CSV table of C-alpha atoms and ligand atoms in Angstrom, one decimal:
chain,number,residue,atom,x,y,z
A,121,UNK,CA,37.9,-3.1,56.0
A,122,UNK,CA,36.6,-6.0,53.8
A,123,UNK,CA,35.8,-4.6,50.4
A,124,UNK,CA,33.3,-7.5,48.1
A,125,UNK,CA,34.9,-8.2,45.0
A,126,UNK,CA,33.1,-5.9,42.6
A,127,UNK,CA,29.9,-8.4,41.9
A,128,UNK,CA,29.8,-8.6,38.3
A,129,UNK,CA,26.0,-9.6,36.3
A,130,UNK,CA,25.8,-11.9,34.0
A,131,UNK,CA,25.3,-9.0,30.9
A,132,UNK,CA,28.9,-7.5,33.0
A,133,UNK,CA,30.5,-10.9,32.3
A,134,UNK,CA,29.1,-11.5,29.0
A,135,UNK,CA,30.9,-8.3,27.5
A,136,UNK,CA,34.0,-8.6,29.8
A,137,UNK,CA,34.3,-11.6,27.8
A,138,UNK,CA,34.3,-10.3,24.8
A,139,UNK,CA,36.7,-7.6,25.3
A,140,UNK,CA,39.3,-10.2,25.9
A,141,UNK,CA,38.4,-12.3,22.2
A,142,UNK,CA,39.8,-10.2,19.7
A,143,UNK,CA,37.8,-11.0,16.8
A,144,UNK,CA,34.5,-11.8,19.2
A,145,UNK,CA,31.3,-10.3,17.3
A,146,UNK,CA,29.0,-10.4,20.7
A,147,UNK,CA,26.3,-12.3,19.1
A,148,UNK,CA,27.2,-15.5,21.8
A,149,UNK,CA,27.4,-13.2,24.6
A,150,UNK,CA,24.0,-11.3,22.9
A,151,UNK,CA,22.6,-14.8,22.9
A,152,UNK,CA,22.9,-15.8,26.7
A,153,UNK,CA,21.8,-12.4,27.7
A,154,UNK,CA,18.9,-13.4,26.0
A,155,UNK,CA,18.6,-17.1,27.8
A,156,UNK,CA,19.5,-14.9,30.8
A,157,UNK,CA,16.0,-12.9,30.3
A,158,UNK,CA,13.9,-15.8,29.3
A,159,UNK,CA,15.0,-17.4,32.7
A,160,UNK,CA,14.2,-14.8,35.2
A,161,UNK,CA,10.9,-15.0,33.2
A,162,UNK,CA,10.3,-18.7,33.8
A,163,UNK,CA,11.6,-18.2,37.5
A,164,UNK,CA,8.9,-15.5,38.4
A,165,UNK,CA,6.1,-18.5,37.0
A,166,UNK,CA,8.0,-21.3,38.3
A,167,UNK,CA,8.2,-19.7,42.0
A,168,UNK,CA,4.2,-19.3,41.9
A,169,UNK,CA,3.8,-23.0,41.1
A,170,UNK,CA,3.0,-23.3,44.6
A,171,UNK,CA,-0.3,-20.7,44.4
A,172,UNK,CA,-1.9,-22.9,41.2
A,173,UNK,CA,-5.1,-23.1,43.4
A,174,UNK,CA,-5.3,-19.5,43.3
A,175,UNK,CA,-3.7,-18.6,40.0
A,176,UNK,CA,-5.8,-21.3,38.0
A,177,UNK,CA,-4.3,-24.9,36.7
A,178,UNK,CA,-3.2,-25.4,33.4
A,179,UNK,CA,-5.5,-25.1,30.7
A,180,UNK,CA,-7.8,-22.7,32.9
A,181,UNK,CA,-8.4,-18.7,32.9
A,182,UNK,CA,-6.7,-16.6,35.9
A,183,UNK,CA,-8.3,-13.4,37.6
A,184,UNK,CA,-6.9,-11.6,35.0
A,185,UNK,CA,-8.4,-13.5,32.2
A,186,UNK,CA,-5.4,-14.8,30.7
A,187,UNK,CA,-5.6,-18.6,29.3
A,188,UNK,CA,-3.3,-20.2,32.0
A,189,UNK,CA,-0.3,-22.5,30.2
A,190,UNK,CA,1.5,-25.1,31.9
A,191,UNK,CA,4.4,-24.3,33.0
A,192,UNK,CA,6.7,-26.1,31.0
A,193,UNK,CA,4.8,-24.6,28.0
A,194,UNK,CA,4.9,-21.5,29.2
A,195,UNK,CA,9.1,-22.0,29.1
A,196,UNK,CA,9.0,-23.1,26.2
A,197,UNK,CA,7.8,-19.9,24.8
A,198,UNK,CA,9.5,-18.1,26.5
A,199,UNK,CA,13.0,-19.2,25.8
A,200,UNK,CA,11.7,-19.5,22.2
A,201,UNK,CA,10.7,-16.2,21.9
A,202,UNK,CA,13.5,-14.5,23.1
A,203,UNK,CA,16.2,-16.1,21.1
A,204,UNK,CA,13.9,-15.4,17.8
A,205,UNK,CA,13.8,-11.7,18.6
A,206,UNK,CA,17.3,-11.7,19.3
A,207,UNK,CA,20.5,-11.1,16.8
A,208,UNK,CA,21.9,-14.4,17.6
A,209,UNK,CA,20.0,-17.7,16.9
A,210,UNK,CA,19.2,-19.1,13.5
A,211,UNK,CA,16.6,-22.0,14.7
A,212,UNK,CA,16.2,-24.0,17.9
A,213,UNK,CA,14.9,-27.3,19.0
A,214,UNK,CA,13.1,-28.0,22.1
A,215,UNK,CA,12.1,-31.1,24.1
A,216,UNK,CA,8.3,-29.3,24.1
A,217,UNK,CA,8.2,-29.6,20.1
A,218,UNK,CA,8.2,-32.1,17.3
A,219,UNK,CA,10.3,-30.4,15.3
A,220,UNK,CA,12.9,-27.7,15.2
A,221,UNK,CA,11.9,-24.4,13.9
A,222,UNK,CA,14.2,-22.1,11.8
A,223,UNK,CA,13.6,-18.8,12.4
A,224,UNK,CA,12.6,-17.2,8.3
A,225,UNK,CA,12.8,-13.7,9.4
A,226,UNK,CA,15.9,-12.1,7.4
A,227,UNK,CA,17.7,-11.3,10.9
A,228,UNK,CA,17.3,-14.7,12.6
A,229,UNK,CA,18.5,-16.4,9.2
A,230,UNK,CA,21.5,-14.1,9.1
A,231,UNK,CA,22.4,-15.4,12.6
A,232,UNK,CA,25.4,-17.8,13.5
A,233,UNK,CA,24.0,-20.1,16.1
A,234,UNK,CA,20.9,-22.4,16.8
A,235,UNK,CA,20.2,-23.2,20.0
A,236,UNK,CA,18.9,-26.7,21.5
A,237,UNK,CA,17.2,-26.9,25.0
A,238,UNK,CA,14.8,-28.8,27.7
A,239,UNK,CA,12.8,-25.4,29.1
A,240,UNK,CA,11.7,-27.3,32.1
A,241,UNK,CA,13.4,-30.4,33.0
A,242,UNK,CA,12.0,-32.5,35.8
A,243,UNK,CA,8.5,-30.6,35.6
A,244,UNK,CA,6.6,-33.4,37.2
A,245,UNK,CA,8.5,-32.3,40.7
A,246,UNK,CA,6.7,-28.6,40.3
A,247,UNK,CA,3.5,-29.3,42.6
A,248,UNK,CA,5.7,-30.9,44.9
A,249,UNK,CA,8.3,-28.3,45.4
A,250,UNK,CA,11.4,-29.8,44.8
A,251,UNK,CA,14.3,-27.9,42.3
A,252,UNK,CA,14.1,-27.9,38.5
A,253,UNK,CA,15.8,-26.9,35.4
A,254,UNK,CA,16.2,-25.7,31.9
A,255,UNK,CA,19.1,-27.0,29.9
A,256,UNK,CA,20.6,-25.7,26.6
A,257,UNK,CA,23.0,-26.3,24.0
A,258,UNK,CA,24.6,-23.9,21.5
A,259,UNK,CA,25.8,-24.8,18.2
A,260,UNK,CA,27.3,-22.8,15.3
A,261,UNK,CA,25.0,-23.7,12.2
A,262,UNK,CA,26.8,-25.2,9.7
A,263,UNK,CA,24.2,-24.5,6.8
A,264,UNK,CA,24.9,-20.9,5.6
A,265,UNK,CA,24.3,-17.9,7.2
A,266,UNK,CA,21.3,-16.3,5.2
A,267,UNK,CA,19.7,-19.4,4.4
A,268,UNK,CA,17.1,-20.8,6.9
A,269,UNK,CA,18.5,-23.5,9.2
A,270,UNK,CA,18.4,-27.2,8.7
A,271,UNK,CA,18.1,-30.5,10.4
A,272,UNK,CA,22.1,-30.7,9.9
A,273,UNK,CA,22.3,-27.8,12.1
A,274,UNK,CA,20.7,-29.6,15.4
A,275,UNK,CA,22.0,-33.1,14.3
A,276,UNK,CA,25.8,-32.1,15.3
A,277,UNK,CA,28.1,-34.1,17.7
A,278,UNK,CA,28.4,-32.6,21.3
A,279,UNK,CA,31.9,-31.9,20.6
A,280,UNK,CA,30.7,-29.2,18.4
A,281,UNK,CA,28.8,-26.9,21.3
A,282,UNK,CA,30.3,-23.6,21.4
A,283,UNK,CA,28.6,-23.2,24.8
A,284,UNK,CA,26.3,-25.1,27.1
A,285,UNK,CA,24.3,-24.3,30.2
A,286,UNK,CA,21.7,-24.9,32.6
A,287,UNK,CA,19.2,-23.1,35.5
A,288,UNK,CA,18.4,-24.5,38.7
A,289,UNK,CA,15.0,-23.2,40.1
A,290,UNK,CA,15.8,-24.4,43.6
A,291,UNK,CA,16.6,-22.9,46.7
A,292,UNK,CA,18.1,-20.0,44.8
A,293,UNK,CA,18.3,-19.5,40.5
A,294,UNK,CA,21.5,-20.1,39.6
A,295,UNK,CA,22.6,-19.9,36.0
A,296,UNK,CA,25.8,-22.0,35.3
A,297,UNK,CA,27.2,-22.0,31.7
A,298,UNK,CA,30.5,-22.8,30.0
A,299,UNK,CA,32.6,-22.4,26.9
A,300,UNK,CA,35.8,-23.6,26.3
A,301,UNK,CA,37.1,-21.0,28.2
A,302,UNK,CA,35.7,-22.5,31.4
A,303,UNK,CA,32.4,-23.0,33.5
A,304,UNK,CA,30.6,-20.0,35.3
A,305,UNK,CA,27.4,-20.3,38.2
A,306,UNK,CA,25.1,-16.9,38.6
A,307,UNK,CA,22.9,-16.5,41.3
A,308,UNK,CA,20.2,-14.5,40.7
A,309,UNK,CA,19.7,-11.7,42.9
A,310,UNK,CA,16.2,-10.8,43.5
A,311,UNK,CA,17.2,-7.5,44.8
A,312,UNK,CA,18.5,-6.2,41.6
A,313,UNK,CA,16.8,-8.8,39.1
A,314,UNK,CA,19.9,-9.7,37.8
A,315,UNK,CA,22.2,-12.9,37.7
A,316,UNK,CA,25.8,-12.7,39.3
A,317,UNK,CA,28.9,-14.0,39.0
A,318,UNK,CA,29.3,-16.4,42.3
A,319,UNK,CA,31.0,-19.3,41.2
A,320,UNK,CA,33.4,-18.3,39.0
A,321,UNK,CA,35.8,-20.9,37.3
A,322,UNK,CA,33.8,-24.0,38.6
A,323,UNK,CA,35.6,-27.1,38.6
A,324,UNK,CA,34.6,-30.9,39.2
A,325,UNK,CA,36.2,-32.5,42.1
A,326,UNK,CA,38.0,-35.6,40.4
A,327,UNK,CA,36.7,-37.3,43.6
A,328,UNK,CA,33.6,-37.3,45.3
A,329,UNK,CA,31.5,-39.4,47.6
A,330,UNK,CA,28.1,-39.1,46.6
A,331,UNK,CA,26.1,-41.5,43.8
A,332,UNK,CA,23.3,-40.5,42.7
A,333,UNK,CA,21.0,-43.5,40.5
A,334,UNK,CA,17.0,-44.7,41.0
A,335,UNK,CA,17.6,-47.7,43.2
A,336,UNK,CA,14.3,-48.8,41.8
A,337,UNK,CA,15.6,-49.8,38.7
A,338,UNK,CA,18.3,-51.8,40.3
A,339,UNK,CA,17.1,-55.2,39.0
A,340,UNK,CA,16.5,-53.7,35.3
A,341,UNK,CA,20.3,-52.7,35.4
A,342,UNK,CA,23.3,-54.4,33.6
A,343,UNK,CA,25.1,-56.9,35.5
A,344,UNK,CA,28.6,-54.4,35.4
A,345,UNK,CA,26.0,-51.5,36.7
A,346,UNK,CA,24.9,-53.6,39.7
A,347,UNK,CA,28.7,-54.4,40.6
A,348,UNK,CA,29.3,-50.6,40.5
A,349,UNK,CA,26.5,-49.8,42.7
A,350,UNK,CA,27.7,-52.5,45.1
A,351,UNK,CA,31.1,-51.1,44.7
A,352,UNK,CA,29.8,-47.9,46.1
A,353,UNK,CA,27.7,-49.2,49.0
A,354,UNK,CA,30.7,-50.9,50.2
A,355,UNK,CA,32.9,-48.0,50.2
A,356,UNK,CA,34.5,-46.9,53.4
A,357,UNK,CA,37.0,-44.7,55.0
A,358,UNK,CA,40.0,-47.0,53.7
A,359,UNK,CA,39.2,-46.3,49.9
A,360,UNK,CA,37.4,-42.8,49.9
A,361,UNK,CA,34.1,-43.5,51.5
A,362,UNK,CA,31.4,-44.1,52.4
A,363,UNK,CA,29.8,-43.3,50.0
A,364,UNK,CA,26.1,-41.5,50.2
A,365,UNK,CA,23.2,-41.8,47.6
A,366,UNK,CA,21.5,-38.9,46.9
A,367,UNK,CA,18.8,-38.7,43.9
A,368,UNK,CA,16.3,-36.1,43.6
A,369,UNK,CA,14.6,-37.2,40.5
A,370,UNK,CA,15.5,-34.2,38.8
A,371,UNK,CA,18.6,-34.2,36.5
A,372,UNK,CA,19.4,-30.4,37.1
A,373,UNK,CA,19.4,-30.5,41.0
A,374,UNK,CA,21.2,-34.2,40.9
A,375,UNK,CA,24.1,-33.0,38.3
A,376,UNK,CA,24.7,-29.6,39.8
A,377,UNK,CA,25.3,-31.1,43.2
A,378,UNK,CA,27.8,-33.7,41.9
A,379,UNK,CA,29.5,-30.8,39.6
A,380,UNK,CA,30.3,-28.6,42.8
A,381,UNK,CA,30.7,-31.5,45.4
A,382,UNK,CA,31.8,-34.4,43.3
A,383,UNK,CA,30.2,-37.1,42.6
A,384,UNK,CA,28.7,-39.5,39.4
A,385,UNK,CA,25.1,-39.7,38.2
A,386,UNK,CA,23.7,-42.3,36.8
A,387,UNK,CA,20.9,-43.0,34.6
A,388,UNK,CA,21.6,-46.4,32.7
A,389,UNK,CA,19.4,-48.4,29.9
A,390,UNK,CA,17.3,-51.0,31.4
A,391,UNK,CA,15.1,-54.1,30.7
A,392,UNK,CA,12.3,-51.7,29.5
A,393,UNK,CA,14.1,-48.7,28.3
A,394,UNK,CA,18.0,-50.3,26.8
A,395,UNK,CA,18.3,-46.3,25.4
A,396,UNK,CA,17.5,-45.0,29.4
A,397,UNK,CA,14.9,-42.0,29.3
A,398,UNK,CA,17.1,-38.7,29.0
A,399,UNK,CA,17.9,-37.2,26.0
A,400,UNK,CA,21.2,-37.4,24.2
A,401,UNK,CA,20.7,-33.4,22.3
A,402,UNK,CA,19.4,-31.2,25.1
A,403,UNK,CA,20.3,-32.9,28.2
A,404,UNK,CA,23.3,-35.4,27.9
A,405,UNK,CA,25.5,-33.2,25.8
A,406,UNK,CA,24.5,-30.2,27.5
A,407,UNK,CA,25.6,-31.5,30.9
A,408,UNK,CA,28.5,-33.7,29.2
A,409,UNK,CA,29.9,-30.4,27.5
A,410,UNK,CA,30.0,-28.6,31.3
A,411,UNK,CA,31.3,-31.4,33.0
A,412,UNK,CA,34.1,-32.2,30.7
A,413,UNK,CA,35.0,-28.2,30.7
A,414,UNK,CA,35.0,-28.5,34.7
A,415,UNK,CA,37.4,-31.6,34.5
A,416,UNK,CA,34.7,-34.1,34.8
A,417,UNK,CA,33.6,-37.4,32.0
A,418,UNK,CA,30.9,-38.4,30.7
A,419,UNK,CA,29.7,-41.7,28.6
A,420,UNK,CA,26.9,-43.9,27.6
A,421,UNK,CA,28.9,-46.4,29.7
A,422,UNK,CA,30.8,-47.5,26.2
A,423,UNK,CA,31.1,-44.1,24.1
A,424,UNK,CA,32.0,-40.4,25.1
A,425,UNK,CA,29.1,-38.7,25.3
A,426,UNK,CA,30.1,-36.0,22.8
A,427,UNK,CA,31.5,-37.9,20.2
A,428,UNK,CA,27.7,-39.9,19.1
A,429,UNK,CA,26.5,-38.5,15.8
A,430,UNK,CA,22.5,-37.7,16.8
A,431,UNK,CA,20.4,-39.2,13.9
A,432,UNK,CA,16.9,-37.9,15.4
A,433,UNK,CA,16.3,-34.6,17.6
A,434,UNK,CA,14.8,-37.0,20.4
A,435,UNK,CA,16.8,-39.7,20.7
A,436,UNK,CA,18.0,-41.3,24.4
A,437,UNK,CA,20.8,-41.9,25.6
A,438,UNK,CA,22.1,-44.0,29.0
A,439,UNK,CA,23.9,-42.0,30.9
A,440,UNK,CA,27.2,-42.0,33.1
A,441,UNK,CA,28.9,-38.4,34.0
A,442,UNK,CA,30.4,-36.7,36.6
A,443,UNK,CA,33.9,-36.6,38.1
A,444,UNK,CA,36.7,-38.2,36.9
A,445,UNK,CA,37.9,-40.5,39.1
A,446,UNK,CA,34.6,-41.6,40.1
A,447,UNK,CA,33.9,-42.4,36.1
A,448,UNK,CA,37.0,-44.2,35.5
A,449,UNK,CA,36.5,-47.0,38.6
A,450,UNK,CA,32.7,-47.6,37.0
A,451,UNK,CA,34.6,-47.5,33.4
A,452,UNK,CA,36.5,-50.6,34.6
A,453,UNK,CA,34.2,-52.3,35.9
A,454,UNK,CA,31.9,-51.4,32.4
A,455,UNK,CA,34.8,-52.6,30.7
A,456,UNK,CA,34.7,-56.3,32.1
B,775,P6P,P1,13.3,-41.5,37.1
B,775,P6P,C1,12.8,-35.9,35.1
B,775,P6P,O1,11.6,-36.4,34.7
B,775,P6P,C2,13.9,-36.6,34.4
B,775,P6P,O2,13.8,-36.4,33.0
B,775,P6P,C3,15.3,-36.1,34.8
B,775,P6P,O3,15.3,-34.7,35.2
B,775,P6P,C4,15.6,-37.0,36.0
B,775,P6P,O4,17.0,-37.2,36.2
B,775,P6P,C5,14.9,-38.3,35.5
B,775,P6P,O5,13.9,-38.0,34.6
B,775,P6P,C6,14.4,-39.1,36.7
B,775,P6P,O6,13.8,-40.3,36.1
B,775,P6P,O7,13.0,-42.6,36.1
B,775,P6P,O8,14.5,-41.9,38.0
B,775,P6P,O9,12.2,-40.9,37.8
């Protein structure tokens, strides 16, 4: 008789994790349970995009009389909110605000973490169906614990993420996160309204065959860029190809792919934007911490991701990352 491995939620896991770190206080494990709630939040709102006709666009009152937010604000507050009224986070810094806010209430500002994220990445591809994300970043504050966070807190290298993780809203929710001790995926199951485990121990293939960059740009990329692209297209059966491009437009769906399949992603500086458009705090080190935890690189195309100092909360960054093979043939060619 096949017996399922016991399927274990993401609360489950969470605490069987911290049985096995001695000192562990559960305020990181408190802290994703939290992110865990704020998601199956944004995924009940996010999988009614489709009725906004019915439910009222942004800015508008619904049936019920409640003032309709767009959805990415409506994330926003959500994983906010949470994470204030938790044990666990100190402050947090969001792609929706300005600023970061540090929490003043005596509980938040006895916390040990702040907490960076996108709540809805790739937003624009809502009324058209296709998958998107949220993405976040935990860091232990370095200012101290009683005091109300600072900028220093959000303004640390990558390297310094205790944990990292992202949601796909796609064909399923899956919630993938990892700490040193390795990268975990949970699927949320609808039937129980809870996350679980289903790809435990995830690891980047060091080879792949899938690239994933907007072709549009092609003639706004560096001349060592172009060469890797052609380097791809000409791939065949002899040296690990062919080689397919695949790009959804939405970093979530495009990185998760290439972190189960294998595969590199690809969003370099152009002509018009030398810095690329995604975000070096709450998207590239994010993804650059998972990846690197799953065997995988990732680079600006000169510099480790994890290793640049931020200076502002929204600076860009290009970006190079997936597995590791893949990244070191485009690093030679980067190199010259
Ligand atoms: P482009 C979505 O707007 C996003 O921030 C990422 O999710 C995605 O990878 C990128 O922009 C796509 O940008 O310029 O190729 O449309």
């Amino acid at each position: 008789m096949n017996v399922n491995r016991k399927v274990l939620t993401l609360d489950e896991f969470t605490i069987q994790q911290l049985r096995d770190i001695p000192n562990a206080t559960g305020e990181l494990s408190s802290l994703l349970r939290d992110i865990g709630l704020a998601a199956k939040r944004v995924n009940v709102e996010v999988n009614k995009a489709g009725l906004v006709d019915i439910l009222g666009d942004a800015g508008s009152v619904n049936v019920q009389g409640e003032d309709v937010k767009k959805l990415d604000v409506f994330a926003n507050d959500q994983f906010t909110g949470v994470l204030k009224h938790g044990i666990s986070c100190a402050g947090i810094a969001s792609e929706e605000l300005d600023d970061y806010i540090a929490f003043d209430d005596t509980e938040s500002k006895k916390s040990k973490y702040v907490c960076l994220f996108d709540p809805l990445d790739g937003s624009g591809n809502i009324d058209v169906n296709v998958s998107i994300g949220t993405i976040f970043g935990v860091y232990r504050r370095v200012s101290s614990r009683g005091s109300i966070a600072t900028k220093d807190d959000f303004l640390q290298k990558g390297t310094q993420q205790v944990a990292a993780g992202y949601i796909v809203y796609g064909s399923s929710t899956m919630l993938v996160y990892a700490t040193r001790r390795g990268v975990n995926g949970f699927t949320l199951d609808p039937s129980i309204g809870e996350f679980t485990l289903s790809h435990p121990g995830i690891k980047c293939p060091p080879k792949g065959k899938i690239y994933s960059v907007n072709h549009g740009n092609f003639f706004q990329y560096g001349e060592e860029v172009k060469k890797y692209i052609n380097i791809c297209q000409k791939k065949n059966k002899s040296d690990g190809g062919p080689y397919t491009q695949r790009y959804i437009g939405s970093m979530v769906a495009d990185v998760h792919r290439n972190l189960i399949k294998g595969g590199i992603f690809m969003y370099p500086g152009t002509i018009d934007k030398p810095k690329g458009k995604l975000r070096l705090l709450y998207e590239c080190n994010p993804f650059a911490f998972i990846v690197e935890v799953a065997g995988g690189k990732a680079t600006d195309g000169k510099r480790r991701i994890l290793d640049i100092q931020p200076t502002e909360l929204h600076q860009r960054t290009p970006l190079f990352i997936g597995s590791k093979d893949m990244m070191e043939e485009l690093e030679k060619e980067l190199e010259g």
